[in-house]
PDB file of C-alpha atoms in Angstrom:
ATOM      1  CA  UNK Z   1       5.546  10.909   8.861  1.00  0.00           C
ATOM      2  CA  UNK Z   2       6.229   7.934  11.805  1.00  0.00           C
ATOM      3  CA  UNK Z   3       8.753   5.571  10.951  1.00  0.00           C
ATOM      4  CA  UNK Z   4       7.798   1.668   9.933  1.00  0.00           C
ATOM      5  CA  UNK Z   5      10.987  -0.434   9.996  1.00  0.00           C
ATOM      6  CA  UNK Z   6      10.748  -4.392   7.863  1.00  0.00           C
ATOM      7  CA  UNK Z   7      13.796  -6.580   8.351  1.00  0.00           C
ATOM      8  CA  UNK Z   8      15.253  -8.350   6.353  1.00  0.00           C
ATOM      9  CA  UNK Z   9      15.129  -6.298   3.357  1.00  0.00           C
ATOM     10  CA  UNK Z  10      16.301  -9.389   1.155  1.00  0.00           C
ATOM     11  CA  UNK Z  11      16.777 -12.409   2.237  1.00  0.00           C
ATOM     12  CA  UNK Z  12      16.954 -15.947   0.065  1.00  0.00           C
ATOM     13  CA  UNK Z  13      16.492 -19.403   1.800  1.00  0.00           C
ATOM     14  CA  UNK Z  14      16.215 -23.253   0.777  1.00  0.00           C
ATOM     15  CA  UNK Z  15      12.724 -24.723   0.199  1.00  0.00           C
ATOM     16  CA  UNK Z  16      11.452 -25.627   2.771  1.00  0.00           C
ATOM     17  CA  UNK Z  17      13.042 -23.701   5.563  1.00  0.00           C
ATOM     18  CA  UNK Z  18      10.879 -21.087   7.182  1.00  0.00           C
ATOM     19  CA  UNK Z  19      11.668 -17.051   7.198  1.00  0.00           C
ATOM     20  CA  UNK Z  20      10.556 -14.866   9.334  1.00  0.00           C
ATOM     21  CA  UNK Z  21      10.050 -10.955   8.557  1.00  0.00           C
ATOM     22  CA  UNK Z  22       9.488  -8.328  11.427  1.00  0.00           C
ATOM     23  CA  UNK Z  23       7.775  -5.207  11.197  1.00  0.00           C
ATOM     24  CA  UNK Z  24       8.586  -2.631  13.487  1.00  0.00           C
ATOM     25  CA  UNK Z  25       6.888   0.894  14.141  1.00  0.00           C
ATOM     26  CA  UNK Z  26       9.094   3.155  15.649  1.00  0.00           C
ATOM     27  CA  UNK Z  27       7.508   6.325  16.684  1.00  0.00           C
ATOM     28  CA  UNK Z  28       4.462   5.343  17.236  1.00  0.00           C
ATOM     29  CA  UNK Z  29       1.843   2.409  18.613  1.00  0.00           C
ATOM     30  CA  UNK Z  30       0.843   0.548  15.723  1.00  0.00           C
ATOM     31  CA  UNK Z  31      -2.828  -0.783  16.773  1.00  0.00           C
ATOM     32  CA  UNK Z  32      -3.503  -2.609  13.722  1.00  0.00           C
ATOM     33  CA  UNK Z  33      -0.919  -3.812  10.572  1.00  0.00           C
ATOM     34  CA  UNK Z  34      -1.365  -4.996   7.312  1.00  0.00           C
ATOM     35  CA  UNK Z  35       0.752  -7.775   5.647  1.00  0.00           C
ATOM     36  CA  UNK Z  36       0.633  -7.190   1.507  1.00  0.00           C
ATOM     37  CA  UNK Z  37       2.434  -9.713  -1.066  1.00  0.00           C
ATOM     38  CA  UNK Z  38       3.636  -7.687  -4.258  1.00  0.00           C
ATOM     39  CA  UNK Z  39       4.438  -9.754  -7.487  1.00  0.00           C
ATOM     40  CA  UNK Z  40       6.523  -8.332 -10.167  1.00  0.00           C
ATOM     41  CA  UNK Z  41       5.046  -5.439 -11.791  1.00  0.00           C
ATOM     42  CA  UNK Z  42       1.819  -6.007 -10.189  1.00  0.00           C
ATOM     43  CA  UNK Z  43      -0.211  -4.631  -7.342  1.00  0.00           C
ATOM     44  CA  UNK Z  44      -0.409  -5.035  -3.442  1.00  0.00           C
ATOM     45  CA  UNK Z  45      -2.462  -7.838  -2.404  1.00  0.00           C
ATOM     46  CA  UNK Z  46      -3.611  -7.810   1.094  1.00  0.00           C
ATOM     47  CA  UNK Z  47      -2.923 -10.973   3.104  1.00  0.00           C
ATOM     48  CA  UNK Z  48      -3.804 -10.484   6.429  1.00  0.00           C
ATOM     49  CA  UNK Z  49      -5.198  -7.503   9.048  1.00  0.00           C
ATOM     50  CA  UNK Z  50      -3.284  -8.175  12.337  1.00  0.00           C
ATOM     51  CA  UNK Z  51      -4.673  -6.195  15.330  1.00  0.00           C
ATOM     52  CA  UNK Z  52      -2.159  -6.471  18.518  1.00  0.00           C
ATOM     53  CA  UNK Z  53      -2.813  -9.638  20.904  1.00  0.00           C
ATOM     54  CA  UNK Z  54      -5.554 -10.869  18.637  1.00  0.00           C
ATOM     55  CA  UNK Z  55      -5.396 -13.019  15.708  1.00  0.00           C
ATOM     56  CA  UNK Z  56      -4.674 -11.840  12.394  1.00  0.00           C
ATOM     57  CA  UNK Z  57      -7.726 -11.714   9.685  1.00  0.00           C
ATOM     58  CA  UNK Z  58      -6.713 -12.977   6.547  1.00  0.00           C
ATOM     59  CA  UNK Z  59      -8.128 -12.488   2.915  1.00  0.00           C
ATOM     60  CA  UNK Z  60      -9.588 -15.135   0.991  1.00  0.00           C
ATOM     61  CA  UNK Z  61      -7.151 -17.722  -0.522  1.00  0.00           C
ATOM     62  CA  UNK Z  62      -4.810 -17.070   1.880  1.00  0.00           C
ATOM     63  CA  UNK Z  63      -3.238 -19.913   3.995  1.00  0.00           C
ATOM     64  CA  UNK Z  64      -3.052 -18.986   7.528  1.00  0.00           C
ATOM     65  CA  UNK Z  65      -0.940 -22.518   8.469  1.00  0.00           C
ATOM     66  CA  UNK Z  66       1.746 -20.918   5.469  1.00  0.00           C
ATOM     67  CA  UNK Z  67       1.680 -17.872   6.493  1.00  0.00           C
ATOM     68  CA  UNK Z  68       1.912 -16.899  10.167  1.00  0.00           C
ATOM     69  CA  UNK Z  69       1.215 -13.627  11.692  1.00  0.00           C
ATOM     70  CA  UNK Z  70       1.645 -12.520  15.479  1.00  0.00           C
ATOM     71  CA  UNK Z  71       1.529  -9.187  16.227  1.00  0.00           C
ATOM     72  CA  UNK Z  72       2.647  -9.384  20.106  1.00  0.00           C
ATOM     73  CA  UNK Z  73       3.024  -5.947  20.919  1.00  0.00           C
ATOM     74  CA  UNK Z  74       2.279  -2.385  19.635  1.00  0.00           C
ATOM     75  CA  UNK Z  75       5.165  -1.914  18.381  1.00  0.00           C
ATOM     76  CA  UNK Z  76       5.966  -5.013  16.568  1.00  0.00           C
ATOM     77  CA  UNK Z  77       4.254  -7.640  14.114  1.00  0.00           C
ATOM     78  CA  UNK Z  78       6.276 -10.563  12.301  1.00  0.00           C
ATOM     79  CA  UNK Z  79       5.483 -12.923   9.537  1.00  0.00           C
ATOM     80  CA  UNK Z  80       6.527 -16.299   9.301  1.00  0.00           C
ATOM     81  CA  UNK Z  81       6.174 -17.825   5.962  1.00  0.00           C
ATOM     82  CA  UNK Z  82       6.634 -21.728   6.785  1.00  0.00           C
ATOM     83  CA  UNK Z  83       8.238 -24.618   4.575  1.00  0.00           C
ATOM     84  CA  UNK Z  84       9.009 -21.890   1.851  1.00  0.00           C
ATOM     85  CA  UNK Z  85       8.797 -23.575  -2.163  1.00  0.00           C
ATOM     86  CA  UNK Z  86       9.827 -21.013  -5.050  1.00  0.00           C
ATOM     87  CA  UNK Z  87       6.332 -19.954  -5.363  1.00  0.00           C
ATOM     88  CA  UNK Z  88       6.211 -17.954  -1.449  1.00  0.00           C
ATOM     89  CA  UNK Z  89       9.184 -15.781  -3.689  1.00  0.00           C
ATOM     90  CA  UNK Z  90       7.571 -12.638  -4.194  1.00  0.00           C
ATOM     91  CA  UNK Z  91       8.118  -8.598  -2.079  1.00  0.00           C
ATOM     92  CA  UNK Z  92       6.436  -8.456   0.853  1.00  0.00           C
ATOM     93  CA  UNK Z  93       5.582  -5.336   2.610  1.00  0.00           C
ATOM     94  CA  UNK Z  94       3.600  -4.145   6.084  1.00  0.00           C
ATOM     95  CA  UNK Z  95       2.040  -1.638   6.712  1.00  0.00           C
ATOM     96  CA  UNK Z  96       1.063  -0.093  10.217  1.00  0.00           C
ATOM     97  CA  UNK Z  97      -1.771   2.225  11.340  1.00  0.00           C
ATOM     98  CA  UNK Z  98      -2.406   3.376  14.797  1.00  0.00           C
ATOM     99  CA  UNK Z  99      -2.537   6.156  17.111  1.00  0.00           C
ATOM    100  CA  UNK Z 100      -5.696   8.238  18.265  1.00  0.00           C
ATOM    101  CA  UNK Z 101      -5.167  10.618  15.157  1.00  0.00           C
ATOM    102  CA  UNK Z 102      -8.664   9.446  12.746  1.00  0.00           C
ATOM    103  CA  UNK Z 103      -7.401  11.341   9.872  1.00  0.00           C
ATOM    104  CA  UNK Z 104      -7.081   8.447   7.874  1.00  0.00           C
ATOM    105  CA  UNK Z 105      -3.714   9.306   6.387  1.00  0.00           C
ATOM    106  CA  UNK Z 106      -1.950   6.876   9.075  1.00  0.00           C
ATOM    107  CA  UNK Z 107      -0.965   4.224   7.320  1.00  0.00           C
ATOM    108  CA  UNK Z 108       2.810   3.632   6.721  1.00  0.00           C
ATOM    109  CA  UNK Z 109       4.901   1.189   5.103  1.00  0.00           C
ATOM    110  CA  UNK Z 110       7.927  -0.818   5.683  1.00  0.00           C
ATOM    111  CA  UNK Z 111      10.483  -0.551   3.177  1.00  0.00           C
ATOM    112  CA  UNK Z 112       9.232  -4.360   1.851  1.00  0.00           C
ATOM    113  CA  UNK Z 113      11.334  -7.883   1.662  1.00  0.00           C
ATOM    114  CA  UNK Z 114      12.465  -9.565  -1.088  1.00  0.00           C
ATOM    115  CA  UNK Z 115      11.936 -13.326  -0.099  1.00  0.00           C
ATOM    116  CA  UNK Z 116      13.568 -15.162  -2.777  1.00  0.00           C
ATOM    117  CA  UNK Z 117      12.985 -19.131  -2.249  1.00  0.00           C
ATOM    118  CA  UNK Z 118      15.617 -21.419  -3.860  1.00  0.00           C
TER     119      UNK Z 118
ATOM    120  CA  UNK M   1     -17.007  -5.507  -1.732  1.00  0.00           C
ATOM    121  CA  UNK M   2     -14.430  -2.302  -2.133  1.00  0.00           C
ATOM    122  CA  UNK M   3     -12.994  -2.548  -5.972  1.00  0.00           C
ATOM    123  CA  UNK M   4     -10.194   0.086  -7.111  1.00  0.00           C
ATOM    124  CA  UNK M   5      -9.787   0.561 -11.267  1.00  0.00           C
ATOM    125  CA  UNK M   6      -6.994   2.040 -12.370  1.00  0.00           C
ATOM    126  CA  UNK M   7      -7.489   1.546 -16.027  1.00  0.00           C
ATOM    127  CA  UNK M   8      -3.967   2.769 -17.309  1.00  0.00           C
ATOM    128  CA  UNK M   9      -1.170   0.508 -17.241  1.00  0.00           C
ATOM    129  CA  UNK M  10       1.348   2.816 -18.177  1.00  0.00           C
ATOM    130  CA  UNK M  11       1.654   6.405 -19.164  1.00  0.00           C
ATOM    131  CA  UNK M  12       4.798   8.850 -20.864  1.00  0.00           C
ATOM    132  CA  UNK M  13       4.416  12.421 -20.487  1.00  0.00           C
ATOM    133  CA  UNK M  14       6.978  14.779 -21.160  1.00  0.00           C
ATOM    134  CA  UNK M  15       9.084  16.871 -18.377  1.00  0.00           C
ATOM    135  CA  UNK M  16       7.622  19.996 -16.946  1.00  0.00           C
ATOM    136  CA  UNK M  17       3.665  19.069 -17.925  1.00  0.00           C
ATOM    137  CA  UNK M  18       0.767  18.299 -16.174  1.00  0.00           C
ATOM    138  CA  UNK M  19      -0.310  14.922 -15.747  1.00  0.00           C
ATOM    139  CA  UNK M  20      -3.675  13.412 -14.701  1.00  0.00           C
ATOM    140  CA  UNK M  21      -3.433   9.970 -13.624  1.00  0.00           C
ATOM    141  CA  UNK M  22      -6.732   7.831 -13.683  1.00  0.00           C
ATOM    142  CA  UNK M  23      -8.692   5.883 -10.666  1.00  0.00           C
ATOM    143  CA  UNK M  24     -11.988   5.321 -10.009  1.00  0.00           C
ATOM    144  CA  UNK M  25     -13.327   3.069  -6.929  1.00  0.00           C
ATOM    145  CA  UNK M  26     -16.949   1.392  -6.114  1.00  0.00           C
ATOM    146  CA  UNK M  27     -17.722   1.011  -2.301  1.00  0.00           C
ATOM    147  CA  UNK M  28     -21.328   0.906  -0.339  1.00  0.00           C
ATOM    148  CA  UNK M  29     -19.654   2.631   2.854  1.00  0.00           C
ATOM    149  CA  UNK M  30     -20.424   6.218   3.306  1.00  0.00           C
ATOM    150  CA  UNK M  31     -17.233   6.308   5.137  1.00  0.00           C
ATOM    151  CA  UNK M  32     -13.809   6.113   3.482  1.00  0.00           C
ATOM    152  CA  UNK M  33     -10.441   7.280   2.649  1.00  0.00           C
ATOM    153  CA  UNK M  34      -8.696   7.538  -0.996  1.00  0.00           C
ATOM    154  CA  UNK M  35      -4.784   7.199  -1.054  1.00  0.00           C
ATOM    155  CA  UNK M  36      -2.082   8.051  -3.701  1.00  0.00           C
ATOM    156  CA  UNK M  37       1.333   6.273  -3.212  1.00  0.00           C
ATOM    157  CA  UNK M  38       4.332   6.543  -5.070  1.00  0.00           C
ATOM    158  CA  UNK M  39       6.220   3.421  -5.825  1.00  0.00           C
ATOM    159  CA  UNK M  40       9.886   3.819  -6.830  1.00  0.00           C
ATOM    160  CA  UNK M  41      12.132   0.723  -8.268  1.00  0.00           C
ATOM    161  CA  UNK M  42      13.426   0.225  -4.804  1.00  0.00           C
ATOM    162  CA  UNK M  43      10.243  -0.862  -3.426  1.00  0.00           C
ATOM    163  CA  UNK M  44       9.080   1.396  -1.122  1.00  0.00           C
ATOM    164  CA  UNK M  45       6.196   2.962  -0.090  1.00  0.00           C
ATOM    165  CA  UNK M  46       5.819   6.843  -0.708  1.00  0.00           C
ATOM    166  CA  UNK M  47       2.421   8.369   0.658  1.00  0.00           C
ATOM    167  CA  UNK M  48       1.447  11.272  -1.363  1.00  0.00           C
ATOM    168  CA  UNK M  49      -1.921  12.519  -0.706  1.00  0.00           C
ATOM    169  CA  UNK M  50      -5.114  11.493   1.418  1.00  0.00           C
ATOM    170  CA  UNK M  51      -8.781  12.122   0.810  1.00  0.00           C
ATOM    171  CA  UNK M  52     -11.607  11.450   2.902  1.00  0.00           C
ATOM    172  CA  UNK M  53     -15.265  11.116   1.729  1.00  0.00           C
ATOM    173  CA  UNK M  54     -16.570  14.094   3.300  1.00  0.00           C
ATOM    174  CA  UNK M  55     -14.316  16.132   2.593  1.00  0.00           C
ATOM    175  CA  UNK M  56     -15.587  19.241   0.911  1.00  0.00           C
ATOM    176  CA  UNK M  57     -12.453  20.529  -0.905  1.00  0.00           C
ATOM    177  CA  UNK M  58     -10.145  18.668  -2.973  1.00  0.00           C
ATOM    178  CA  UNK M  59      -7.037  17.989  -1.723  1.00  0.00           C
ATOM    179  CA  UNK M  60      -3.496  19.031  -2.115  1.00  0.00           C
ATOM    180  CA  UNK M  61       0.073  18.391  -1.577  1.00  0.00           C
ATOM    181  CA  UNK M  62       2.364  20.643  -2.811  1.00  0.00           C
ATOM    182  CA  UNK M  63       2.414  19.804  -6.582  1.00  0.00           C
ATOM    183  CA  UNK M  64      -0.095  16.843  -5.888  1.00  0.00           C
ATOM    184  CA  UNK M  65      -4.118  17.214  -6.202  1.00  0.00           C
ATOM    185  CA  UNK M  66      -6.590  14.904  -6.092  1.00  0.00           C
ATOM    186  CA  UNK M  67      -9.505  15.801  -8.632  1.00  0.00           C
ATOM    187  CA  UNK M  68     -12.262  13.823  -6.034  1.00  0.00           C
ATOM    188  CA  UNK M  69     -15.978  13.539  -7.979  1.00  0.00           C
ATOM    189  CA  UNK M  70     -17.469  11.843  -5.420  1.00  0.00           C
ATOM    190  CA  UNK M  71     -21.197  11.079  -7.269  1.00  0.00           C
ATOM    191  CA  UNK M  72     -18.850   9.672 -10.278  1.00  0.00           C
ATOM    192  CA  UNK M  73     -16.695   7.661  -7.587  1.00  0.00           C
ATOM    193  CA  UNK M  74     -13.255   8.775  -9.372  1.00  0.00           C
ATOM    194  CA  UNK M  75     -10.165  10.448  -7.348  1.00  0.00           C
ATOM    195  CA  UNK M  76      -7.857  11.648  -9.779  1.00  0.00           C
ATOM    196  CA  UNK M  77      -4.088  12.561  -9.127  1.00  0.00           C
ATOM    197  CA  UNK M  78      -2.722  15.058 -10.897  1.00  0.00           C
ATOM    198  CA  UNK M  79       0.700  16.178 -10.958  1.00  0.00           C
ATOM    199  CA  UNK M  80       1.547  19.763 -12.229  1.00  0.00           C
ATOM    200  CA  UNK M  81       4.875  20.500 -13.352  1.00  0.00           C
ATOM    201  CA  UNK M  82       6.465  16.714 -13.653  1.00  0.00           C
ATOM    202  CA  UNK M  83      10.052  15.993 -12.959  1.00  0.00           C
ATOM    203  CA  UNK M  84      12.424  13.212 -13.854  1.00  0.00           C
ATOM    204  CA  UNK M  85      12.299  12.212 -10.296  1.00  0.00           C
ATOM    205  CA  UNK M  86       8.345  11.525 -10.603  1.00  0.00           C
ATOM    206  CA  UNK M  87       8.802   8.246 -12.962  1.00  0.00           C
ATOM    207  CA  UNK M  88       7.492   5.344 -10.544  1.00  0.00           C
ATOM    208  CA  UNK M  89       4.496   3.104 -10.143  1.00  0.00           C
ATOM    209  CA  UNK M  90       1.421   5.149  -9.140  1.00  0.00           C
ATOM    210  CA  UNK M  91      -1.082   3.291  -7.077  1.00  0.00           C
ATOM    211  CA  UNK M  92      -4.649   4.490  -5.848  1.00  0.00           C
ATOM    212  CA  UNK M  93      -5.869   2.480  -2.933  1.00  0.00           C
ATOM    213  CA  UNK M  94      -8.827   2.799  -0.967  1.00  0.00           C
ATOM    214  CA  UNK M  95      -9.794   2.929   3.038  1.00  0.00           C
ATOM    215  CA  UNK M  96     -13.407   2.055   3.748  1.00  0.00           C
ATOM    216  CA  UNK M  97     -14.309   3.521   6.945  1.00  0.00           C
ATOM    217  CA  UNK M  98     -12.386   6.304   8.585  1.00  0.00           C
ATOM    218  CA  UNK M  99     -10.910   4.014  11.253  1.00  0.00           C
ATOM    219  CA  UNK M 100      -7.159   3.205  11.777  1.00  0.00           C
ATOM    220  CA  UNK M 101      -7.988  -0.344  11.696  1.00  0.00           C
ATOM    221  CA  UNK M 102      -9.465  -0.460   8.086  1.00  0.00           C
ATOM    222  CA  UNK M 103      -7.260  -2.382   5.603  1.00  0.00           C
ATOM    223  CA  UNK M 104      -6.166  -0.182   2.645  1.00  0.00           C
ATOM    224  CA  UNK M 105      -6.691  -1.732  -0.834  1.00  0.00           C
ATOM    225  CA  UNK M 106      -5.226  -0.814  -3.779  1.00  0.00           C
ATOM    226  CA  UNK M 107      -5.426  -0.389  -8.112  1.00  0.00           C
ATOM    227  CA  UNK M 108      -3.425  -2.335  -9.918  1.00  0.00           C
ATOM    228  CA  UNK M 109      -1.310   0.929 -10.373  1.00  0.00           C
ATOM    229  CA  UNK M 110       0.364   3.239 -13.406  1.00  0.00           C
ATOM    230  CA  UNK M 111       3.717   3.147 -14.439  1.00  0.00           C
ATOM    231  CA  UNK M 112       4.185   7.084 -14.653  1.00  0.00           C
ATOM    232  CA  UNK M 113       7.763   7.411 -16.789  1.00  0.00           C
ATOM    233  CA  UNK M 114       8.759  11.284 -17.355  1.00  0.00           C
ATOM    234  CA  UNK M 115      10.744  11.901 -20.859  1.00  0.00           C
ATOM    235  CA  UNK M 116      13.923  14.743 -20.670  1.00  0.00           C
TER     236      UNK M 116
END
């Protein structure tokens, strides 16, 4: 299957700083990328949907000014957690869909980023 | 609104036995896709199987099969001949519509533990 690379795999930052997470589709053009957040032992909660060249669509309850999403190209989307606080500590994972095949199986996930805010 | 329900928070199964993980869904869209993903402790999401709402046959991928009962809105995952490496979290997911721009929403997951 296609490869989605997410970087970094883990990051520790100080409270009040910003952290950028990158999600790259390595061998296909991802017209749509999704960002999820997962707390320990819980499910993946969709944060936002981003389409290349347009503003992201955020799910209800997700602060768009805190979680900045940029999808500048068909192979790269970034999530920036601004002014991070300890409650933002979580596992963030991206997913990419795209291409011409509409079989529905084109949903590839990055390896995830474990963010710890101290 | 779309919703995925997994009622089994955890399951223990003896190695080599078959196991069924339950999943029910709710959507008003006539077109949708159903997925199962496996998430080991490393956190990566591993795609297992997909079923489209218009597919007549139940999907199968190796030891995995999806028992799709459209009228009951259920999409149970069946793993045959379970192996120790099958121990992981399993998530049922749904994507309304057939577009690659459609979001995927997840159920709460089932933690499967295989006993030797």
